[in-house]
XYZ file of N, CA and C in Angstrom:
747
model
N 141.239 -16.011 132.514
C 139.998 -16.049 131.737
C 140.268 -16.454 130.282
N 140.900 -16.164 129.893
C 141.889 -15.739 127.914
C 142.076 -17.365 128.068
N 142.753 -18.228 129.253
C 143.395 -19.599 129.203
C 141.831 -19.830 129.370
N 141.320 -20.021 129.964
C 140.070 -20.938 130.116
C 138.792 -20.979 128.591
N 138.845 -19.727 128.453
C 138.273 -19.403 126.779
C 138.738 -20.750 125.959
N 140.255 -20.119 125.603
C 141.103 -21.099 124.636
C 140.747 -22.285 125.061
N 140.715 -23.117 126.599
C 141.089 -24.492 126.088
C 139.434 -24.703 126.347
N 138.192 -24.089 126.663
C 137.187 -24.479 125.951
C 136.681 -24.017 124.566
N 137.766 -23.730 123.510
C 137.571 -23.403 122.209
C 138.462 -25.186 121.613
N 139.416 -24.895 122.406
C 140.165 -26.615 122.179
C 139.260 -27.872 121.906
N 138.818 -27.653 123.564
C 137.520 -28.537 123.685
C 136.790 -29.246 122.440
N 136.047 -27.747 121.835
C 134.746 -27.989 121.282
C 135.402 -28.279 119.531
N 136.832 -27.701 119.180
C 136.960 -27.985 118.315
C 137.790 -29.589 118.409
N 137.881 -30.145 119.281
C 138.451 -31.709 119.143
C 137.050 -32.702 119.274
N 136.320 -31.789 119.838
C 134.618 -32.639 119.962
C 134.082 -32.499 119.036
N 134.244 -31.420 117.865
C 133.703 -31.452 116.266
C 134.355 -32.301 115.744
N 135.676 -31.996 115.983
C 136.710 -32.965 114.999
C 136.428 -34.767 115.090
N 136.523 -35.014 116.389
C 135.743 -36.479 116.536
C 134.232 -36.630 116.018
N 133.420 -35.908 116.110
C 132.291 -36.046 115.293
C 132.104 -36.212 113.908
N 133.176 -35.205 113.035
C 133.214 -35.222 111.779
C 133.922 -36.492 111.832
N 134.949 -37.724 112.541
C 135.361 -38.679 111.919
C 134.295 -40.111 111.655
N 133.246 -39.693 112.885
C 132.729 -40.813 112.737
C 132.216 -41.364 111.547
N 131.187 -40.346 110.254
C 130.960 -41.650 109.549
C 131.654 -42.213 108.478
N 133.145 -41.274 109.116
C 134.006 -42.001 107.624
C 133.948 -43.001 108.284
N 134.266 -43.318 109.901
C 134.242 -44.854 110.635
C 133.348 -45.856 110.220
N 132.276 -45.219 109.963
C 130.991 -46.022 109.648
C 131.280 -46.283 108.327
N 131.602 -45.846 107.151
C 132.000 -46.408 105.935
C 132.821 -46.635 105.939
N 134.235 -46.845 106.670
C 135.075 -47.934 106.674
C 134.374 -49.550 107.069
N 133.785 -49.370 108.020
C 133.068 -50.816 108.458
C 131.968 -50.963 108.096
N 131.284 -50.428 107.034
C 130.257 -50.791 106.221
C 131.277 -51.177 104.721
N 132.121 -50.452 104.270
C 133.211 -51.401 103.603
C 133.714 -52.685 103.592
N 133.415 -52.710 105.054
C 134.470 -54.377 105.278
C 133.613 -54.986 105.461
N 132.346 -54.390 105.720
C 131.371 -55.891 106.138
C 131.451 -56.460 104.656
N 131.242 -55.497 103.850
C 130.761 -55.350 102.248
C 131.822 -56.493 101.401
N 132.958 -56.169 101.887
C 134.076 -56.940 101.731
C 134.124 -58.523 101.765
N 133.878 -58.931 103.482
C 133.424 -59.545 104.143
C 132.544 -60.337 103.374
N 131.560 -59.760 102.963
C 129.819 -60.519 102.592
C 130.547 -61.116 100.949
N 131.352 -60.605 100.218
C 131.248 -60.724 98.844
C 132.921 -62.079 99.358
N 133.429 -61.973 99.709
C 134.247 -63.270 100.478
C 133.448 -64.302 100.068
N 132.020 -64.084 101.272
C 131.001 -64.992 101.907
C 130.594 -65.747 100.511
N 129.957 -64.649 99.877
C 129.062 -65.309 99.130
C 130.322 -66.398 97.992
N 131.398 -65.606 97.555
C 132.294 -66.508 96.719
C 132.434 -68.151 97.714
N 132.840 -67.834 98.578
C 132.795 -69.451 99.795
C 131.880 -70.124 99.360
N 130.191 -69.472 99.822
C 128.957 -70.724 99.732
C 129.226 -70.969 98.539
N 129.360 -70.223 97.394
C 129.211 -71.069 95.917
C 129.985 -71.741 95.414
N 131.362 -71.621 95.867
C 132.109 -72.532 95.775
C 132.255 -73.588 96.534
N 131.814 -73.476 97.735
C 131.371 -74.854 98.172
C 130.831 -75.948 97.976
N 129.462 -75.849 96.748
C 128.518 -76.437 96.847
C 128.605 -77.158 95.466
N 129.435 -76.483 94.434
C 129.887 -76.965 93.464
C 131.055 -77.990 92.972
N 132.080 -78.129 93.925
C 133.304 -79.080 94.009
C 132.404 -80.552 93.921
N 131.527 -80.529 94.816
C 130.844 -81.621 94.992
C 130.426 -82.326 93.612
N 129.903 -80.826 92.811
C 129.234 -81.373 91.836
C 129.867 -81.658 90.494
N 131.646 -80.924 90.553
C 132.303 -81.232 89.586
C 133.074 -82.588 89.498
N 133.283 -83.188 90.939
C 133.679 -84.206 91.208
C 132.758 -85.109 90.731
N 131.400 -85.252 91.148
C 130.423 -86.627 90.608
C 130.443 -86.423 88.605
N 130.531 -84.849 88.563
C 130.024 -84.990 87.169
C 131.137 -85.577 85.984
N 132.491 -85.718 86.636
C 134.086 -85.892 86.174
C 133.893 -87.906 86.080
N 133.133 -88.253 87.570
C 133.417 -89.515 87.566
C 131.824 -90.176 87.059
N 131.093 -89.195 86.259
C 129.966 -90.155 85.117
C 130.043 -91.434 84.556
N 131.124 -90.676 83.913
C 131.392 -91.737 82.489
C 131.677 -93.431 83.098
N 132.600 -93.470 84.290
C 133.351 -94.819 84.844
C 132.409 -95.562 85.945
N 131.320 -94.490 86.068
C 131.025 -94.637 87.483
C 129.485 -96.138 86.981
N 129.545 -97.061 88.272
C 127.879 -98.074 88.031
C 126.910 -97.536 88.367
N 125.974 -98.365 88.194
C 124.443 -97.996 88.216
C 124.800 -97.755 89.572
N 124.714 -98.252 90.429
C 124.437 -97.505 91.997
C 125.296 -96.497 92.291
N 126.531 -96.112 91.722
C 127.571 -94.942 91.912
C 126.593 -94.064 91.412
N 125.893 -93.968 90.400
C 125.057 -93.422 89.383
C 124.152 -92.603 90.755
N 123.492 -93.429 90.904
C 122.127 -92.716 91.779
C 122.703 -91.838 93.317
N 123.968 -92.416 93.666
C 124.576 -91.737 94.723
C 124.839 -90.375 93.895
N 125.499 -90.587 92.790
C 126.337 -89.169 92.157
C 124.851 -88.241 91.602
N 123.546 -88.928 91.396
C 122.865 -88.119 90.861
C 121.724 -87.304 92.529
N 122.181 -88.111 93.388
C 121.300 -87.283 94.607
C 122.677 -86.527 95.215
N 124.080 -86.899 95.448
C 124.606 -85.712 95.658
C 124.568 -84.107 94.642
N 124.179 -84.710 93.412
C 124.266 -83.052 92.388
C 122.898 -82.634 92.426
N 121.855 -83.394 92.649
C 120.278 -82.699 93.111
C 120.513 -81.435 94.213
N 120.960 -82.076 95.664
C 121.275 -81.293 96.384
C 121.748 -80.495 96.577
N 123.324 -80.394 96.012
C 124.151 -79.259 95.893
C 123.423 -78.171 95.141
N 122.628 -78.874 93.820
C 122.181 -77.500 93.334
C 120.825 -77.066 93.468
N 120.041 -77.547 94.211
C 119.241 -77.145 95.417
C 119.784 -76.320 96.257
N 120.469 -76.654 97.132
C 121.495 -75.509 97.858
C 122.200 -74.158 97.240
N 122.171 -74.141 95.778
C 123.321 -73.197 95.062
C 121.528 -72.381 94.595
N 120.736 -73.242 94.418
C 119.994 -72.524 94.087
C 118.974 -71.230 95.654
N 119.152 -72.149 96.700
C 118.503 -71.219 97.804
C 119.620 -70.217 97.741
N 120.722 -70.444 97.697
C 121.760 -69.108 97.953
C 121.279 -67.692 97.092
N 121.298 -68.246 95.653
C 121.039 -66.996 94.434
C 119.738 -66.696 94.938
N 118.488 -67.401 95.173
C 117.346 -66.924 95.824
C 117.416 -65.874 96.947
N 118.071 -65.896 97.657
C 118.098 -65.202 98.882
C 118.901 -63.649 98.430
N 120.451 -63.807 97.298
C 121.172 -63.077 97.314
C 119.902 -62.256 96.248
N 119.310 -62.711 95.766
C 118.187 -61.694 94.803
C 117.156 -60.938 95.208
N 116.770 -61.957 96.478
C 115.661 -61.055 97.020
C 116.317 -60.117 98.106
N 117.695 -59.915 98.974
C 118.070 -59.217 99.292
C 118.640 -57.692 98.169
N 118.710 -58.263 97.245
C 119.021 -57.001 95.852
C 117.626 -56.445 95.709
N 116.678 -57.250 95.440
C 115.403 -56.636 95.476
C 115.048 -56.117 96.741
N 115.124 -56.425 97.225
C 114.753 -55.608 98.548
C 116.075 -54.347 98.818
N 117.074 -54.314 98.140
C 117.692 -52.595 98.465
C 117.323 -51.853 97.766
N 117.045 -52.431 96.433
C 116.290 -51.578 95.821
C 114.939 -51.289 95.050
N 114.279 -51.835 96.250
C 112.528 -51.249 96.296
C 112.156 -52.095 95.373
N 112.161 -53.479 94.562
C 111.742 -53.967 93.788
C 111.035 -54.978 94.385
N 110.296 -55.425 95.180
C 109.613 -56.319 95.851
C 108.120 -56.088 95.056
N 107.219 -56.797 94.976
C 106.159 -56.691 94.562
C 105.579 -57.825 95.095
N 104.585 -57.174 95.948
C 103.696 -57.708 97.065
C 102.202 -58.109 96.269
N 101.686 -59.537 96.195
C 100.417 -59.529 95.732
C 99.799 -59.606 97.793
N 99.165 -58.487 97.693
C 98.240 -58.717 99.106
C 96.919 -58.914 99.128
N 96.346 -59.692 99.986
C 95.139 -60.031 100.619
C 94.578 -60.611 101.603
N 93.690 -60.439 101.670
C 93.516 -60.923 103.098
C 93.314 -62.432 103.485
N 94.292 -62.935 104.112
C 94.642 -64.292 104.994
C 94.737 -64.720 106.589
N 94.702 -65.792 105.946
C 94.424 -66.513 107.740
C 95.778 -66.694 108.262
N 96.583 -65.983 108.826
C 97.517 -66.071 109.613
C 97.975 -67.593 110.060
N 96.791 -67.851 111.040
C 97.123 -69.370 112.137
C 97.164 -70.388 110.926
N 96.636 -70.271 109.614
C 96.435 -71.467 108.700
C 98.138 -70.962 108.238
N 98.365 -70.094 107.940
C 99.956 -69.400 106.855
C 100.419 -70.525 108.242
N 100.830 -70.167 109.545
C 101.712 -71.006 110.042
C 101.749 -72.139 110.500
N 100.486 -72.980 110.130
C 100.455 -74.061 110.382
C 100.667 -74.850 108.972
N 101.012 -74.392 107.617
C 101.915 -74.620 106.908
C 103.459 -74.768 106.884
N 103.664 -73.266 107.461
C 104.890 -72.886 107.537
C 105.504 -74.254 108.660
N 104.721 -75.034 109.505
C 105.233 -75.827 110.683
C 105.186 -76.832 109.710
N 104.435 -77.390 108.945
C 104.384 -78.832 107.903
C 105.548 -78.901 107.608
N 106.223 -77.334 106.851
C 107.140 -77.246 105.783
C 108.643 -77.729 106.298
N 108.517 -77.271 107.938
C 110.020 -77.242 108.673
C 109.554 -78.420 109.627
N 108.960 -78.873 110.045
C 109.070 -79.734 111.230
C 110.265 -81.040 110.238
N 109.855 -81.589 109.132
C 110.970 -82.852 108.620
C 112.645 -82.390 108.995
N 112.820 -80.849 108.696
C 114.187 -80.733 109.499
C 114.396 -80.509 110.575
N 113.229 -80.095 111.057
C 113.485 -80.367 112.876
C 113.690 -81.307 113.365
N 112.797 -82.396 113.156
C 112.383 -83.393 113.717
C 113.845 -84.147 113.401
N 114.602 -84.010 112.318
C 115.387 -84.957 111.764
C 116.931 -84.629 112.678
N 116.787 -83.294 113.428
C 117.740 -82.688 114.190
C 117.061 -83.405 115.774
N 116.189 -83.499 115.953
C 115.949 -84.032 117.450
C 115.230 -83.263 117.890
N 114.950 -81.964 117.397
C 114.483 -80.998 117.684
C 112.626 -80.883 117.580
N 111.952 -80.024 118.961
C 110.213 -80.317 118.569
C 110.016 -78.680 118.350
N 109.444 -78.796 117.738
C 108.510 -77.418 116.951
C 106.926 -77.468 117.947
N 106.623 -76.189 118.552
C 105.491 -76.401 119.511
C 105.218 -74.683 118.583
N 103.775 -75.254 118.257
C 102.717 -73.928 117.829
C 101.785 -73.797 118.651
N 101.828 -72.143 119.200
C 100.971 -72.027 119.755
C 100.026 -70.937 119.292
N 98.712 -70.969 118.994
C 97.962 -70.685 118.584
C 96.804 -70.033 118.923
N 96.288 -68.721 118.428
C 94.804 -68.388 119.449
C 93.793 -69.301 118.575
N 92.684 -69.446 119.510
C 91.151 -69.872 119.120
C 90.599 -69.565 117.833
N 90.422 -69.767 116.230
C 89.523 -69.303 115.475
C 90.823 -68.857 114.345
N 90.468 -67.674 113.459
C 91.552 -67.461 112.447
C 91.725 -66.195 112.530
N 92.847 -65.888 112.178
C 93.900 -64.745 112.650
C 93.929 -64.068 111.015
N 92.609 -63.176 110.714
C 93.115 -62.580 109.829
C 93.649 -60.894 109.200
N 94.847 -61.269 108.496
C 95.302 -60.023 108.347
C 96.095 -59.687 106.605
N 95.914 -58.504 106.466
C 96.614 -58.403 104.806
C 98.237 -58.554 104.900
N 97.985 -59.046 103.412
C 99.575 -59.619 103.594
C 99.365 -60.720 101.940
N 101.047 -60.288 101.385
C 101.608 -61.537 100.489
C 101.899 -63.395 101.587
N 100.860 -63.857 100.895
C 100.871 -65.415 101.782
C 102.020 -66.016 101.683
N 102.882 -66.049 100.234
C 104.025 -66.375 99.851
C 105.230 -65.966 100.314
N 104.863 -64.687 100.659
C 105.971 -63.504 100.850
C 105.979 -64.112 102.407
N 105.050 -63.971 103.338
C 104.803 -63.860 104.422
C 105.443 -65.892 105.446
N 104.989 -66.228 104.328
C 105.491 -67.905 104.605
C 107.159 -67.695 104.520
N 107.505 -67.095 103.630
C 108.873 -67.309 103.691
C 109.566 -66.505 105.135
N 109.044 -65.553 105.034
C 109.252 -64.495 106.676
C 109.318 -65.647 107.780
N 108.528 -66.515 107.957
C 108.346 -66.943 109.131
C 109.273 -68.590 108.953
N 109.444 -69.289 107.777
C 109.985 -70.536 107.680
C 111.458 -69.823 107.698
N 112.112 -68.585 107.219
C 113.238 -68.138 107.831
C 113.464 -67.968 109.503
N 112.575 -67.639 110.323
C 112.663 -67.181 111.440
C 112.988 -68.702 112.284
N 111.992 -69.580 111.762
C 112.143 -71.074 112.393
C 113.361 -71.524 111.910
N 113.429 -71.751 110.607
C 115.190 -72.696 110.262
C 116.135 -71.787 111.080
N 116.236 -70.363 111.474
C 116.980 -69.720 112.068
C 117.135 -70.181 113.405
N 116.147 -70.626 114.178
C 116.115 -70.797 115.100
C 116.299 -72.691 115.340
N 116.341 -73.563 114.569
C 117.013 -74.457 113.976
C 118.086 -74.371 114.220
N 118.919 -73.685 113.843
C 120.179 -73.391 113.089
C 121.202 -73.467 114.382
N 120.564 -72.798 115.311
C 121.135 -72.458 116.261
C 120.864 -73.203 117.810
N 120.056 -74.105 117.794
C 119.385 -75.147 118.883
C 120.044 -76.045 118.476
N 120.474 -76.801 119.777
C 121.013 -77.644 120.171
C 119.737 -79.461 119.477
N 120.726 -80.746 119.201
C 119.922 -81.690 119.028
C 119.446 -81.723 120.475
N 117.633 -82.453 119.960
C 116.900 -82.322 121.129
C 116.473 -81.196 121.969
N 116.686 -80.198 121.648
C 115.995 -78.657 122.129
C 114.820 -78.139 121.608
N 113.976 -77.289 122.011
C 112.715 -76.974 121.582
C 112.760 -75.553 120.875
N 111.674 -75.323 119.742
C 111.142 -74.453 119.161
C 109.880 -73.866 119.274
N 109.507 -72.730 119.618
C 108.290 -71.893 120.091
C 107.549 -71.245 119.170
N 106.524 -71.382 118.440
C 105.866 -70.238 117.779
C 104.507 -70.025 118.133
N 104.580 -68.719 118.889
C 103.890 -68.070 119.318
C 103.009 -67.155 119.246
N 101.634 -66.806 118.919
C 100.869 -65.939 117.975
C 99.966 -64.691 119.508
N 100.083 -63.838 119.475
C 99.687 -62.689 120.120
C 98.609 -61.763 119.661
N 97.496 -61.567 119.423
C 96.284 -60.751 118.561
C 95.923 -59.851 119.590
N 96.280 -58.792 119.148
C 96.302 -57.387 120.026
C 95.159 -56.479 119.230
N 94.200 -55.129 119.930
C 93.376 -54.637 119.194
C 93.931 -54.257 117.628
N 94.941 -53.867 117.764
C 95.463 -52.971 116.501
C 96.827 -53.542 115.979
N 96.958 -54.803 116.309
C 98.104 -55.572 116.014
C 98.189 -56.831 115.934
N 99.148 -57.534 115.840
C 99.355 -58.803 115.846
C 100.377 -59.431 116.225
N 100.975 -59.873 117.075
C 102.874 -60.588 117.346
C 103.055 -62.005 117.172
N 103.958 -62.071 116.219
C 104.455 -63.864 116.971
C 105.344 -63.779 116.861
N 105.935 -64.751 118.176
C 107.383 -64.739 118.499
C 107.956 -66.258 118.237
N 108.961 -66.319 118.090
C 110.090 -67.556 117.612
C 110.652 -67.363 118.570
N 111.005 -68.458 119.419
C 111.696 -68.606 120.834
C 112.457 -69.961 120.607
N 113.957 -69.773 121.353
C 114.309 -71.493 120.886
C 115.407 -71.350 122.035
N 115.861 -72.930 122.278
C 116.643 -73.487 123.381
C 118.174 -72.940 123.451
N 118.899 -72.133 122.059
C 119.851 -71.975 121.306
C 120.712 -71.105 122.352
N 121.982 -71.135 121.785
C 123.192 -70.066 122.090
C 122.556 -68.525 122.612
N 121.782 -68.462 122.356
C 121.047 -66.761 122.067
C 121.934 -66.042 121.062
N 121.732 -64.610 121.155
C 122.663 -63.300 120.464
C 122.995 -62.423 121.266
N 124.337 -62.625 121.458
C 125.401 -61.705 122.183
C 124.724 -60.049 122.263
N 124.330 -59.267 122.978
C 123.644 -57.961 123.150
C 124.382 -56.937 121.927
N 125.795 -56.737 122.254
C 126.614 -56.335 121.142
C 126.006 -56.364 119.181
N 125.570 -57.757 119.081
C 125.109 -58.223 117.642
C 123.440 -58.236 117.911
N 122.895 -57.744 118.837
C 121.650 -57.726 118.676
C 120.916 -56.533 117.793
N 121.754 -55.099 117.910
C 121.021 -54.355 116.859
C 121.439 -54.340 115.019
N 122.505 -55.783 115.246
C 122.873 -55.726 113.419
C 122.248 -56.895 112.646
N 121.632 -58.076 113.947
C 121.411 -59.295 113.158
C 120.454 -59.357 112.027
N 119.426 -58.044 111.687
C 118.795 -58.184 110.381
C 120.118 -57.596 109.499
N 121.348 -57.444 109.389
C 121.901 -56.886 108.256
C 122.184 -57.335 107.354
N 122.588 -57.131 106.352
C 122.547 -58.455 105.415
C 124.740 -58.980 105.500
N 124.396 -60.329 105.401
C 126.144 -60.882 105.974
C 126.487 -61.154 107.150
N 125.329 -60.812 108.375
C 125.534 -60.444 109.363
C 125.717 -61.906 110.218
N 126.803 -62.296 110.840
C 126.971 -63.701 110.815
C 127.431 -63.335 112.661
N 127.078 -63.491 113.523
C 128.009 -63.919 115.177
C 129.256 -64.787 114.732
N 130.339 -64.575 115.447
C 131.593 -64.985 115.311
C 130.952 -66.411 116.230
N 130.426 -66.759 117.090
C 130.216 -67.943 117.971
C 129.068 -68.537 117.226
N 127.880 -67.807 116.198
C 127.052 -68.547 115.939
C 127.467 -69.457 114.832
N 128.739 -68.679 114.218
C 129.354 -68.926 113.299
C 129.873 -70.594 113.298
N 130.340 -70.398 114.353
C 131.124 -71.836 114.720
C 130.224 -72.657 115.630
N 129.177 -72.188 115.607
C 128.319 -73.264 116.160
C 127.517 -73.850 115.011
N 127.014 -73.203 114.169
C 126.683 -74.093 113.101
C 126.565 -72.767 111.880
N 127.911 -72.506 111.041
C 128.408 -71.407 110.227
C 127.669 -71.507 108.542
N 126.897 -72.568 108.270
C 126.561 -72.695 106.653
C 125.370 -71.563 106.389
N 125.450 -70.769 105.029
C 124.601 -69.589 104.832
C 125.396 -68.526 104.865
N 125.108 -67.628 103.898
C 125.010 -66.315 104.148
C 125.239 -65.461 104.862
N 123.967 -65.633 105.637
C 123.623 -64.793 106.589
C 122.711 -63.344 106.042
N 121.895 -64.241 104.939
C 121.097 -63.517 104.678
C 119.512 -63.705 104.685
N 118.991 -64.356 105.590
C 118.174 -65.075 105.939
C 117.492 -63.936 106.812
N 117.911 -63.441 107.866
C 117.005 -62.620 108.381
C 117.181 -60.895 107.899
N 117.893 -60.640 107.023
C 117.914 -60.007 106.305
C 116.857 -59.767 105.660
N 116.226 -60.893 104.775
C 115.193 -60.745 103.918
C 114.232 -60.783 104.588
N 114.289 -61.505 106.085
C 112.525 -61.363 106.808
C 112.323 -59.707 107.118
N 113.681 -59.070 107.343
C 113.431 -57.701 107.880
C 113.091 -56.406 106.971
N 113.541 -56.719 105.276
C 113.084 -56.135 104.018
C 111.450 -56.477 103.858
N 111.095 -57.951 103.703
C 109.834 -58.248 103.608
C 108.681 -58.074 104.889
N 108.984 -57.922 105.733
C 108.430 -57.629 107.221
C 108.305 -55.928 107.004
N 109.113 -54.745 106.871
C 108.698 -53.932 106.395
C 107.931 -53.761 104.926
N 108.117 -53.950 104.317
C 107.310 -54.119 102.543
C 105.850 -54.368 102.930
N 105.646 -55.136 104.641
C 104.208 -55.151 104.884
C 104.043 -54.115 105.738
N 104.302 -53.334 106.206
C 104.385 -52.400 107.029
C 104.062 -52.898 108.533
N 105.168 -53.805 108.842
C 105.639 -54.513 110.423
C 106.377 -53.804 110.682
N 107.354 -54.782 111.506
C 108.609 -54.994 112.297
C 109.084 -56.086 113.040
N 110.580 -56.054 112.780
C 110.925 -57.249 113.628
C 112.166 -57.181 114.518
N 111.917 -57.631 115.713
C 113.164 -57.445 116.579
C 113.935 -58.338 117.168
N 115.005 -58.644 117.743
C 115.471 -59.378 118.167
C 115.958 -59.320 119.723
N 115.803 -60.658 120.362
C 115.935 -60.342 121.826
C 116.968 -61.714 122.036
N 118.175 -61.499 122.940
C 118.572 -62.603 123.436
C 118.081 -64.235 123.265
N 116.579 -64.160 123.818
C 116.200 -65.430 123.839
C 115.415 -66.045 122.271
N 115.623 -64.990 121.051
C 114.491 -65.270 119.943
C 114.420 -64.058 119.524
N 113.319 -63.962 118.877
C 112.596 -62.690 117.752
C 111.030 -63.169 117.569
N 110.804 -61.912 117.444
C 109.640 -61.160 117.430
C 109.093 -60.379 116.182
N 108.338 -61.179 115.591
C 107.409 -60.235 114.679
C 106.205 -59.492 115.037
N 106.239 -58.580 114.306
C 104.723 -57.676 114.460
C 104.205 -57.029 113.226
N 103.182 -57.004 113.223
C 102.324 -56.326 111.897
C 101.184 -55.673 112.527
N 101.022 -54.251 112.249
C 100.161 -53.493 112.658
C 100.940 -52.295 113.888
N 100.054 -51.516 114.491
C 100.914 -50.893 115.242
C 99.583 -50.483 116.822
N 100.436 -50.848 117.942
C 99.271 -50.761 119.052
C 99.286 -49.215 119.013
């Protein structure tokens, strides 16, 4: 009896003891992502700038047509350097509660039939078709229009990002009594089940999505999942796409 006591006293104190290790586990690998992400971000910015120290070195020697090549490669790059700091700010604003939402009430089906104007030139330029699908009449609901456009032109370039040339893009609108869904569906790699409950994190990159097409952050759906709550949604992710919602059935 005395032996069986003891080694269920063993037991329960090696089953505390593993409990108490876990969230140092968890702040070790919230460390390294952390690690990881500040890597990341030194990479994109140094990436985007070589470009631009190189054209700006060969000014002085360079002709009129070197000229206009060297002045649309440094447009771009710092276009690009500039979406990065955009994203890395509104993810800072969004950890710490600084978002400021102008809301009112909008037409949903009109917000994404912008949001399709805005992205179809890089779709289209990938091979790729953008298909909206739409209910009857206007879909309205409160919400930052600005805020809310960017939510959804992230969800599409995401789904871009990751589709094959010549594959299709889905946006899909759902009007429920007490809700609303649209889903982003695309031809792509999907997300490994494993990385399906981290892909809003911020840094949060698939090792395969990585190398299927690796430029960014990986803070892109990060910020849809800060600004998607700030409206009081949600957003999830499934193998085949993601899913927004606003309101609650």
């Amino acid at each position: 009896m005395r032996r069986r006591q003891a080694s269920r006293r063993a037991s329960a104190w090696r089953s505390s003891r593993i409990t108490a290790r876990c969230p140092g586990v968890d702040r070790l690998r919230r460390y390294r992502e952390h690690s990881q992400g500040v890597a990341m971000v030194v990479h994109e910015l140094r990436t985007p700038l070589m470009p631009v120290l190189t054209a700006a070195a060969l000014l002085g020697s360079a002709s009129p047509t070197q000229l206009l090549h060297m002045k649309g490669v440094i447009e771009r790059k710092v276009e690009h350097l500039v979406r990065l700091v955009d994203d890395l700010m509104d993810v800072s604003r969004a950890e710490s509660g600084k978002f400021h939402l102008r809301i009112k009430t909008l037409d949903l089906a009109k917000l994404l039939r912008s949001v399709h104007e805005t992205c179809e030139p890089a779709i289209t330029a990938r091979g790729q078709r953008l298909e909206l699908r739409l209910p009857h009449g206007p879909v309205e609901l409160p919400g930052d229009a600005e805020r809310l456009r960017q939510v959804f032109a992230n969800l599409v370039f995401n789904a871009c990002k990751y589709t094959p040339e010549g594959g299709r893009i889905a946006v899909e609108v759902e009007v429920f009594v007490e809700s609303v869904v649209v889903s982003v569906s695309d031809g792509g790699i999907g997300i490994d089940a494993a990385m399906l409950p981290r892909v809003f994190d911020a840094f949060a990159q698939e090792r395969r999505a990585t190398r299927y097409n690796g430029d960014g952050l990986g803070l892109g759906l990060a910020v849809v999942r800060e600004l998607t709550e700030a409206h009081g949604g949600s957003v999830v992710a499934h193998s085949a796409g993601l899913g927004w919602e606003a309101g609650s059935r």
